[in-house]
JSON list of N, CA and C in Angstrom, two decimals:
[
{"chain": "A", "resi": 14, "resn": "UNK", "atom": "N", "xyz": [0.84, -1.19, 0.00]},
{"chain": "A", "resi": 14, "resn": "UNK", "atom": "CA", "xyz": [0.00, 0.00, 0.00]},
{"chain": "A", "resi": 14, "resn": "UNK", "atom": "C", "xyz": [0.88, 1.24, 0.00]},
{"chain": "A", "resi": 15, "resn": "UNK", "atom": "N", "xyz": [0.53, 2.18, -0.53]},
{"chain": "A", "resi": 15, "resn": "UNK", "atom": "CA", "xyz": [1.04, 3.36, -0.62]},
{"chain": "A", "resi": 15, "resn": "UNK", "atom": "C", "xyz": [0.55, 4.17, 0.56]},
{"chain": "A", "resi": 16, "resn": "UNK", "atom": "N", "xyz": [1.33, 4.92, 1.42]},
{"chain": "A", "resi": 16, "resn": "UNK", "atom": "CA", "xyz": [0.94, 5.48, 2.18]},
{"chain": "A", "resi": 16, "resn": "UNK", "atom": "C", "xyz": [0.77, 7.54, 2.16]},
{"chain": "A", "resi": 17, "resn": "UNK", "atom": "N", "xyz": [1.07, 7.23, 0.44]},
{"chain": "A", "resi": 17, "resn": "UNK", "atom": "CA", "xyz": [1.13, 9.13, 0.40]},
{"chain": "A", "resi": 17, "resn": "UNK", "atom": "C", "xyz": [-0.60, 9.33, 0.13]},
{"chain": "A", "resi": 18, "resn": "UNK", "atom": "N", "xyz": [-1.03, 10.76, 1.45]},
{"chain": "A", "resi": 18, "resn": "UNK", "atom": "CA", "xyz": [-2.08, 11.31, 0.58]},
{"chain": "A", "resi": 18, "resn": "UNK", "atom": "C", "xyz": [-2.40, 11.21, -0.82]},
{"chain": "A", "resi": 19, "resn": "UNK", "atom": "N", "xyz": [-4.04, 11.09, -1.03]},
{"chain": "A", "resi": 19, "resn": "UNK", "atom": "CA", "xyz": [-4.46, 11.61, -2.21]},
{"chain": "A", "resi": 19, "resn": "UNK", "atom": "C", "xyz": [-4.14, 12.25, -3.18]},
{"chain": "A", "resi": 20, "resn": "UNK", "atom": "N", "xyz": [-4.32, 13.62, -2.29]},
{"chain": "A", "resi": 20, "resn": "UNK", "atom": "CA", "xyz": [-4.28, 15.37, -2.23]},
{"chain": "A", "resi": 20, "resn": "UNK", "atom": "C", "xyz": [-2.66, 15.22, -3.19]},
{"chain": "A", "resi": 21, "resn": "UNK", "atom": "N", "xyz": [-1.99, 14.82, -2.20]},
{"chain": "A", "resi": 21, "resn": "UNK", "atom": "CA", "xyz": [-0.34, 14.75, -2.78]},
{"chain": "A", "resi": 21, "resn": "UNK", "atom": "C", "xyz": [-0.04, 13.79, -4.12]},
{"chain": "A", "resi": 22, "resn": "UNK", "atom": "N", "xyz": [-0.57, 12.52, -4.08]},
{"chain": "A", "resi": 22, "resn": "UNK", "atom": "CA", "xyz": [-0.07, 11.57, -5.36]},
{"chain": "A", "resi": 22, "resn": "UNK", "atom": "C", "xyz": [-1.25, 12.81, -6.65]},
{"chain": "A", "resi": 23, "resn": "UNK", "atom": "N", "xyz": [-2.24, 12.92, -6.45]},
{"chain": "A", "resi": 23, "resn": "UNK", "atom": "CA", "xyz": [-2.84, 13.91, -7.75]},
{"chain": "A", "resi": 23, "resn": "UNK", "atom": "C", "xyz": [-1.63, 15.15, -7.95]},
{"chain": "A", "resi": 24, "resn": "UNK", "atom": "N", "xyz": [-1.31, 15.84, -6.91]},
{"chain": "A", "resi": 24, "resn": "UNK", "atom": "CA", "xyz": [-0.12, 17.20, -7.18]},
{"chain": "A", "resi": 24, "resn": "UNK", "atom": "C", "xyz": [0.70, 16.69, -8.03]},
{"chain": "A", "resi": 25, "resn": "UNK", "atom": "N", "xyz": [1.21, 15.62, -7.07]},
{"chain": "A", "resi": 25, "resn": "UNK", "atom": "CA", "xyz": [2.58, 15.29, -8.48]},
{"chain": "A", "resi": 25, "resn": "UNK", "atom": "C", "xyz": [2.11, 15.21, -9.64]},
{"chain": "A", "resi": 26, "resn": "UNK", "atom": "N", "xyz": [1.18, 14.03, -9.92]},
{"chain": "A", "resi": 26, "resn": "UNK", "atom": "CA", "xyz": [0.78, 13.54, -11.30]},
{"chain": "A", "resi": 26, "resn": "UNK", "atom": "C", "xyz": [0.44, 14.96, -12.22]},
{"chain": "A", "resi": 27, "resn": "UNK", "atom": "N", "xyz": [-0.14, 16.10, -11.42]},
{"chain": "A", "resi": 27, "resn": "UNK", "atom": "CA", "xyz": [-0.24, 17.47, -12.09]},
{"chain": "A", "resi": 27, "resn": "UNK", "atom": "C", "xyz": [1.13, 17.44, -12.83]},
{"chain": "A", "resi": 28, "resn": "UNK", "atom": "N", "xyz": [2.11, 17.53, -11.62]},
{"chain": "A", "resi": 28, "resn": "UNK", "atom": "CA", "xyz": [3.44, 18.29, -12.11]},
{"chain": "A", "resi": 28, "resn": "UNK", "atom": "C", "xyz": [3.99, 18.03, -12.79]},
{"chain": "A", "resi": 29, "resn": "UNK", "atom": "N", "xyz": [3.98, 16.33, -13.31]},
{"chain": "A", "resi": 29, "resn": "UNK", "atom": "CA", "xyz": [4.91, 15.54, -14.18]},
{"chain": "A", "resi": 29, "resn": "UNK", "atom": "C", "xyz": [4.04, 15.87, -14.88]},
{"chain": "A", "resi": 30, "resn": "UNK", "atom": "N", "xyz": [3.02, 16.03, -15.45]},
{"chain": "A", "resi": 30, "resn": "UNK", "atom": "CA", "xyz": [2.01, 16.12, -16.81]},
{"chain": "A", "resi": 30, "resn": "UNK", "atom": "C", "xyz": [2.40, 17.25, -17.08]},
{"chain": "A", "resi": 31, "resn": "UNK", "atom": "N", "xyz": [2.94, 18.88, -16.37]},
{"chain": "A", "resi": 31, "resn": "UNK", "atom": "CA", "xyz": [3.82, 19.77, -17.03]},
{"chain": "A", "resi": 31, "resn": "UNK", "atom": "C", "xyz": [5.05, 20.10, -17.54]},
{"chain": "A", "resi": 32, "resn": "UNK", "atom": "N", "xyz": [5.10, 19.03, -17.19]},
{"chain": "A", "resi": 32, "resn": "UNK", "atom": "CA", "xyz": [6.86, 19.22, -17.71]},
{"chain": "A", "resi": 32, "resn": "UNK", "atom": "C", "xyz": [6.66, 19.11, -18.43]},
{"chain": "A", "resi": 33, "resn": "UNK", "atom": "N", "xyz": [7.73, 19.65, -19.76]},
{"chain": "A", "resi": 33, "resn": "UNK", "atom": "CA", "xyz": [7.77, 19.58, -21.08]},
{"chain": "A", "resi": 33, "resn": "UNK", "atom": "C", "xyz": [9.15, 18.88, -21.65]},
{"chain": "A", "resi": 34, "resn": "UNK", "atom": "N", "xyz": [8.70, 17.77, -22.25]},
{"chain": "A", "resi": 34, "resn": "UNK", "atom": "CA", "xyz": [10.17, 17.37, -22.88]},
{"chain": "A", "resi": 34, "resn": "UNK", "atom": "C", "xyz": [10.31, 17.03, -23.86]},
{"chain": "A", "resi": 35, "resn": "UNK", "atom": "N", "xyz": [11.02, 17.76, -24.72]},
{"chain": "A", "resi": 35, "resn": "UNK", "atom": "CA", "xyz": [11.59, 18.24, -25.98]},
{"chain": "A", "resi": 35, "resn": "UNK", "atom": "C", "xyz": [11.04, 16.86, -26.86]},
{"chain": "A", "resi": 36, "resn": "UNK", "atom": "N", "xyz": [10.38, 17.42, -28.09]},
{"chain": "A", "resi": 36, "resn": "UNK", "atom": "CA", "xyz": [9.98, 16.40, -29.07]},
{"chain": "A", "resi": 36, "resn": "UNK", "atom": "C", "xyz": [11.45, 15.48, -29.83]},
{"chain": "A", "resi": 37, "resn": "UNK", "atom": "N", "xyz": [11.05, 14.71, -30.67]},
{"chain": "A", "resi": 37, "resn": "UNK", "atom": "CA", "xyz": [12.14, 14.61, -31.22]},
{"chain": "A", "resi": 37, "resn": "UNK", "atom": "C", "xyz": [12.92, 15.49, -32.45]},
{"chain": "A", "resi": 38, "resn": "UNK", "atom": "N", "xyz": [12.23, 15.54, -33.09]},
{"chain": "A", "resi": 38, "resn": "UNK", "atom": "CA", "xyz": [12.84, 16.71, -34.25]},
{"chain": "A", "resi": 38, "resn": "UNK", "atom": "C", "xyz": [13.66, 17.92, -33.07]},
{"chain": "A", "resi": 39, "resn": "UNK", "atom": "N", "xyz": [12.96, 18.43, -32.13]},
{"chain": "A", "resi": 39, "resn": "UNK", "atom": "CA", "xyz": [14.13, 19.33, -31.13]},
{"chain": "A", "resi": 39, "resn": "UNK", "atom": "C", "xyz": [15.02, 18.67, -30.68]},
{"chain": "A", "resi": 40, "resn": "UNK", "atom": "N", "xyz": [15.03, 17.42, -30.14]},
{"chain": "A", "resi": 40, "resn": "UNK", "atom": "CA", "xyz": [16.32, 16.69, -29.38]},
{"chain": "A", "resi": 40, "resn": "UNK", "atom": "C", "xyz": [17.26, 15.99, -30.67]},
{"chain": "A", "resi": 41, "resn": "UNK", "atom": "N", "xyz": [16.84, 15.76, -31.35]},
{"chain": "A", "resi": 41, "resn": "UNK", "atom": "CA", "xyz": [18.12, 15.50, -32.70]},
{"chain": "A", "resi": 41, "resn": "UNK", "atom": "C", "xyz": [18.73, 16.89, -33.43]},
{"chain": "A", "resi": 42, "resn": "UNK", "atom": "N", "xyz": [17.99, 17.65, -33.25]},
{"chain": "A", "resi": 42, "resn": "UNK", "atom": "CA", "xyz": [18.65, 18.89, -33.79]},
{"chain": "A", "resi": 42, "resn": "UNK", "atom": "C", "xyz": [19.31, 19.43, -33.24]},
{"chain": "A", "resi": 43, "resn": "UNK", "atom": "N", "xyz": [19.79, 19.75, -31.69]},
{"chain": "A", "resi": 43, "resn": "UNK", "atom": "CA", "xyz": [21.41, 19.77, -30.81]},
{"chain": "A", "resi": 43, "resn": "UNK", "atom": "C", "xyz": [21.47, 18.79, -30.58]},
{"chain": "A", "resi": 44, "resn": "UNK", "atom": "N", "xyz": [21.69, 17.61, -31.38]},
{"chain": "A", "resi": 44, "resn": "UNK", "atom": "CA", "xyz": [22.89, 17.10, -31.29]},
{"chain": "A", "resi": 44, "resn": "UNK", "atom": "C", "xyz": [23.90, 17.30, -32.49]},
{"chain": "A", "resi": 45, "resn": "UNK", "atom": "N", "xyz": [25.07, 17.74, -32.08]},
{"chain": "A", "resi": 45, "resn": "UNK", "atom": "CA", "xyz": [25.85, 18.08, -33.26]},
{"chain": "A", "resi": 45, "resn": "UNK", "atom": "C", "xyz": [26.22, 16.68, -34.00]},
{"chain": "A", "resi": 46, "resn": "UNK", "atom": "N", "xyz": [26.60, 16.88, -35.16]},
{"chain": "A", "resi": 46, "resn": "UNK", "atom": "CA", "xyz": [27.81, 16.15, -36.00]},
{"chain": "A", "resi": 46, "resn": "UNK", "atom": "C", "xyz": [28.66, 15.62, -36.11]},
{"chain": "A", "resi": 47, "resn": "UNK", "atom": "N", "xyz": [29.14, 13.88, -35.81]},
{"chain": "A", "resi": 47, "resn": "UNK", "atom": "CA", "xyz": [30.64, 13.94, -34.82]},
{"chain": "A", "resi": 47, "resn": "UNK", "atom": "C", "xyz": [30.56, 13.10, -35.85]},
{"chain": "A", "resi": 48, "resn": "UNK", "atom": "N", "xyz": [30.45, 12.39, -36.77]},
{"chain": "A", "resi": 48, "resn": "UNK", "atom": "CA", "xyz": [31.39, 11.68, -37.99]},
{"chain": "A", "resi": 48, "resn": "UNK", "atom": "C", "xyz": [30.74, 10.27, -37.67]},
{"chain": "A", "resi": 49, "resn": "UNK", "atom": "N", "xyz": [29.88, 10.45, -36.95]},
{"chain": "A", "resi": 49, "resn": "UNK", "atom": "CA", "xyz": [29.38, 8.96, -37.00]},
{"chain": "A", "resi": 49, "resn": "UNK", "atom": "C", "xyz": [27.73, 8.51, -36.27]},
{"chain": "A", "resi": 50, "resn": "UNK", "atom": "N", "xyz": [27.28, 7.78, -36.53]},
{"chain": "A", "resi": 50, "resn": "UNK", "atom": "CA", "xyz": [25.60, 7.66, -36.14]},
{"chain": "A", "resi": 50, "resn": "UNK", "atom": "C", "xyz": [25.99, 8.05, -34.62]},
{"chain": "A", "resi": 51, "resn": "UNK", "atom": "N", "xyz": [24.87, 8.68, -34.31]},
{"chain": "A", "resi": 51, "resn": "UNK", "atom": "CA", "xyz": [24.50, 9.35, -32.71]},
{"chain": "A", "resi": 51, "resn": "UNK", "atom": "C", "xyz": [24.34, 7.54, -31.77]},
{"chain": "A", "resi": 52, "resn": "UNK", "atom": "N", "xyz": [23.31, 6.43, -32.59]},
{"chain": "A", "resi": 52, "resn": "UNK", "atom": "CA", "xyz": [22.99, 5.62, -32.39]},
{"chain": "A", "resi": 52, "resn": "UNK", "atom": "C", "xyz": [23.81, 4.14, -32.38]},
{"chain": "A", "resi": 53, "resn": "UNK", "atom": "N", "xyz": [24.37, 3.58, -33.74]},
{"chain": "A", "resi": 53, "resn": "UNK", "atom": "CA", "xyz": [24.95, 2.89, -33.70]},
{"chain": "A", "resi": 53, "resn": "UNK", "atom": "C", "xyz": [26.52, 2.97, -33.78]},
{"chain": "A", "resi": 54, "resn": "UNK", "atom": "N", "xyz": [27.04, 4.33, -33.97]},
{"chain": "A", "resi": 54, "resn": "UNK", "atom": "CA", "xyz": [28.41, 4.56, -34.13]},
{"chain": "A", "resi": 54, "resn": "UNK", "atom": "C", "xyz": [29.19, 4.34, -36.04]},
{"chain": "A", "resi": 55, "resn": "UNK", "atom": "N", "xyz": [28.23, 3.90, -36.84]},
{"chain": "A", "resi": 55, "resn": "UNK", "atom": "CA", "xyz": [28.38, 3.52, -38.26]},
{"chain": "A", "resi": 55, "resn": "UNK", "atom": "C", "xyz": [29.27, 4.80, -38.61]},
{"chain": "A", "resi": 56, "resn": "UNK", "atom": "N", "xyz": [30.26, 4.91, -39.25]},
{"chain": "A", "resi": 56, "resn": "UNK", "atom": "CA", "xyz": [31.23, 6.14, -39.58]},
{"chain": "A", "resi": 56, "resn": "UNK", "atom": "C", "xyz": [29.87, 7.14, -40.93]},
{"chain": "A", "resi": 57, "resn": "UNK", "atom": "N", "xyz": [30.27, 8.36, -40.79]},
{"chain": "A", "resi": 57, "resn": "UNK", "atom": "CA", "xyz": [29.18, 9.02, -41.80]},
{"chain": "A", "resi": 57, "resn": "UNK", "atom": "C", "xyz": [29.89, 10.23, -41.77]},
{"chain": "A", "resi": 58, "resn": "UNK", "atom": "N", "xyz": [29.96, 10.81, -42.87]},
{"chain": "A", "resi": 58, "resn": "UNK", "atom": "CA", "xyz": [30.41, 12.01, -42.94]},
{"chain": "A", "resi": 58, "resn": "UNK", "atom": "C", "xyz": [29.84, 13.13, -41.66]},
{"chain": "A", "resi": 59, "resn": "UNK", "atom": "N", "xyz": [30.81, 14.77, -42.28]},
{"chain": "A", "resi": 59, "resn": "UNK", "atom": "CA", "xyz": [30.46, 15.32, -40.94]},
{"chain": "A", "resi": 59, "resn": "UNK", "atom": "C", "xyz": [29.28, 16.62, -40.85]},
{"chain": "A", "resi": 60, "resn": "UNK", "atom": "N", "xyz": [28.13, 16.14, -41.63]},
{"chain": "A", "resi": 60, "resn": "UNK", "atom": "CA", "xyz": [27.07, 16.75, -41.74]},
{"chain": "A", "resi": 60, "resn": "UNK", "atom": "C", "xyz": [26.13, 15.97, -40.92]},
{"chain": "A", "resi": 61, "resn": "UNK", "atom": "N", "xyz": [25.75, 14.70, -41.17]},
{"chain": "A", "resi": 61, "resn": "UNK", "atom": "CA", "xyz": [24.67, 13.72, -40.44]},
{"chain": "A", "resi": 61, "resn": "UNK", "atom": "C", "xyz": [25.42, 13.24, -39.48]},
{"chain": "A", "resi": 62, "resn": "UNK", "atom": "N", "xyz": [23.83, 13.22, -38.78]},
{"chain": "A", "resi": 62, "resn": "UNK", "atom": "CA", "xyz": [23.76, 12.70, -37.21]},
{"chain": "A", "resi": 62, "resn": "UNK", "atom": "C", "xyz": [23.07, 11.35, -37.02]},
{"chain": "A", "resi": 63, "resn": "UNK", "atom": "N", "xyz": [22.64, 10.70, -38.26]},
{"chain": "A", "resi": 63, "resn": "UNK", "atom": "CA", "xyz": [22.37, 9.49, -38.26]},
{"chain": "A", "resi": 63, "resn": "UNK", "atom": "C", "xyz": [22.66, 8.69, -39.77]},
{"chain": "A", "resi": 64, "resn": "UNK", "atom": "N", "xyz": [22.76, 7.38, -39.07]},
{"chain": "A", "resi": 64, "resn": "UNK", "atom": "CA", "xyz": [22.75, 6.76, -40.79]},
{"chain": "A", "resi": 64, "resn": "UNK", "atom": "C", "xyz": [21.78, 6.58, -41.01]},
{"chain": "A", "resi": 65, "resn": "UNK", "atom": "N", "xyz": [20.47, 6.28, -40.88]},
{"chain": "A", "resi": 65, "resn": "UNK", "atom": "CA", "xyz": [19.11, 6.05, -40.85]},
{"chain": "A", "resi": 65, "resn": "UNK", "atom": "C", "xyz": [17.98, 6.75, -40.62]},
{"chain": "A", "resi": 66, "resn": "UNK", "atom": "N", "xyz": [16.68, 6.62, -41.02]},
{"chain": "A", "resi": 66, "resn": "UNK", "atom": "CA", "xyz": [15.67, 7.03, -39.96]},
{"chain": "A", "resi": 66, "resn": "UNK", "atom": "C", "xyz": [15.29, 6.07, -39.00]},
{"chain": "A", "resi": 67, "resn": "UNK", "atom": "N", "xyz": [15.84, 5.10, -39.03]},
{"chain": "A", "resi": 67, "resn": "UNK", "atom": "CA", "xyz": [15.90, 3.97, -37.93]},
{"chain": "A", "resi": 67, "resn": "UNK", "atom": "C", "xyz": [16.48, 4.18, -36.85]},
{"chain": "A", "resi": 68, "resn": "UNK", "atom": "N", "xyz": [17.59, 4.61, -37.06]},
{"chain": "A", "resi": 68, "resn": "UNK", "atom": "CA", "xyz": [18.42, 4.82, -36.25]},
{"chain": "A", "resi": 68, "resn": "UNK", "atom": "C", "xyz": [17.98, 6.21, -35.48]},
{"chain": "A", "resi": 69, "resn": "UNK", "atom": "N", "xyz": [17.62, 7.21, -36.10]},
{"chain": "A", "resi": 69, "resn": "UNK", "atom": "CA", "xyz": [16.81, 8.33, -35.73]},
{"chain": "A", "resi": 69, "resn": "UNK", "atom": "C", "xyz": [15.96, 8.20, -35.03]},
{"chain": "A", "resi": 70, "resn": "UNK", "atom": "N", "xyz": [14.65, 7.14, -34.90]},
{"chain": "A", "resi": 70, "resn": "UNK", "atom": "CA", "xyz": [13.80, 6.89, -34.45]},
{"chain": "A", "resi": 70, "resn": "UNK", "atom": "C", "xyz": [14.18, 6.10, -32.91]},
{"chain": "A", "resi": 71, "resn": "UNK", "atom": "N", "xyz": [14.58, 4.98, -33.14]},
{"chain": "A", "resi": 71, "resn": "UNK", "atom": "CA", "xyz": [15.31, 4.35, -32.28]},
{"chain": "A", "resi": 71, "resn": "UNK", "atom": "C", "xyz": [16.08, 5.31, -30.74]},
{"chain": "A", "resi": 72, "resn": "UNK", "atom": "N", "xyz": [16.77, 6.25, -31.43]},
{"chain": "A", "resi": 72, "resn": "UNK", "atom": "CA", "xyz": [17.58, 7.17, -30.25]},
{"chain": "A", "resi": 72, "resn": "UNK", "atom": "C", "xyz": [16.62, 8.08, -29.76]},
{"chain": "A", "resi": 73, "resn": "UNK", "atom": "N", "xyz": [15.52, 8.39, -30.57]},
{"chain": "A", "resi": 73, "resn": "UNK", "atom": "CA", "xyz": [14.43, 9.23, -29.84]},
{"chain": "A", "resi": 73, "resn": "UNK", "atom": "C", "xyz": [13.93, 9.21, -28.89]},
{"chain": "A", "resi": 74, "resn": "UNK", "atom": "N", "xyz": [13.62, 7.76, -29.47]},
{"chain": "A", "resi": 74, "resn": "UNK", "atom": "CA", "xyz": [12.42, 6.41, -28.39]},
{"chain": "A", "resi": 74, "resn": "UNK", "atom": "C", "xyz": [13.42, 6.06, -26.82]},
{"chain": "A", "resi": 75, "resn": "UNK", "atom": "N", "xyz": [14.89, 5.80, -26.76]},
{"chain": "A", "resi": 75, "resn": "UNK", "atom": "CA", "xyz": [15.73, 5.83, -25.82]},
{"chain": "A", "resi": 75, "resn": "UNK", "atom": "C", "xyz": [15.71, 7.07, -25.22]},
{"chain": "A", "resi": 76, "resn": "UNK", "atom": "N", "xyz": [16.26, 8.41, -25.64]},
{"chain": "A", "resi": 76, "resn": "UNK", "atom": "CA", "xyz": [16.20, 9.63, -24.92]},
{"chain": "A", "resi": 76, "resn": "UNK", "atom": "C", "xyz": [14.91, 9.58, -24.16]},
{"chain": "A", "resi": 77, "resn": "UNK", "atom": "N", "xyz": [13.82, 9.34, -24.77]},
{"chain": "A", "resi": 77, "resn": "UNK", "atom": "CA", "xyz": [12.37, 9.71, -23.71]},
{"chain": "A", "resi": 77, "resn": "UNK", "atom": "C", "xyz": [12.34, 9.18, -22.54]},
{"chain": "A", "resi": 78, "resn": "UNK", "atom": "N", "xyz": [13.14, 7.62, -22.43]},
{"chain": "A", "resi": 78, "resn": "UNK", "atom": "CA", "xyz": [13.31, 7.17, -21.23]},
{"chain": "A", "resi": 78, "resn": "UNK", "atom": "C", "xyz": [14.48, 7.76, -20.53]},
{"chain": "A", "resi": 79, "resn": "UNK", "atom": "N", "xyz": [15.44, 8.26, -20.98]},
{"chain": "A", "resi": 79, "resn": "UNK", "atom": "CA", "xyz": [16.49, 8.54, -20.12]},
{"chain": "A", "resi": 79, "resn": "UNK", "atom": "C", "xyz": [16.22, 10.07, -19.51]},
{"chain": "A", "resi": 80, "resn": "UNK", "atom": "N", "xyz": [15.42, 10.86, -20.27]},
{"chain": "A", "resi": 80, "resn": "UNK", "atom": "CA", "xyz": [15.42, 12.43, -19.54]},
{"chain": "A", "resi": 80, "resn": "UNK", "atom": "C", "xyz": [14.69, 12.56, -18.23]}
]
């Protein structure tokens, strides 16, 4: 059993429902350019940040859990 107030487990659930965290098209776009997939490390010139949209998708879907 949980022993937190009501009153209190609804506040939080407010607070986490405001937070805002960055879509993906914003969180791939700082990340810079380092010569190789953000995701799997595949070498790529030094414009792209992924070799894929797989790979794009994939690191999105990971960031949401890690922030």
């Amino acid at each position: 059993m949980d022993s937190k107030q009501p009153e209190v487990v609804e506040g939080e659930r407010a607070m986490t429902a405001s937070l805002s965290y960055p879509s993906a098209p914003e969180l791939i776009a700082v990340l810079p350019p380092k010569g190789a997939c953000w995701y799997c490390d595949k070498p790529l010139d030094a414009v792209r940040r992924f070799c894929s949209r797989n790979c794009s998708a994939a690191y999105a879907e990971e960031a949401q859990y890690h922030i």
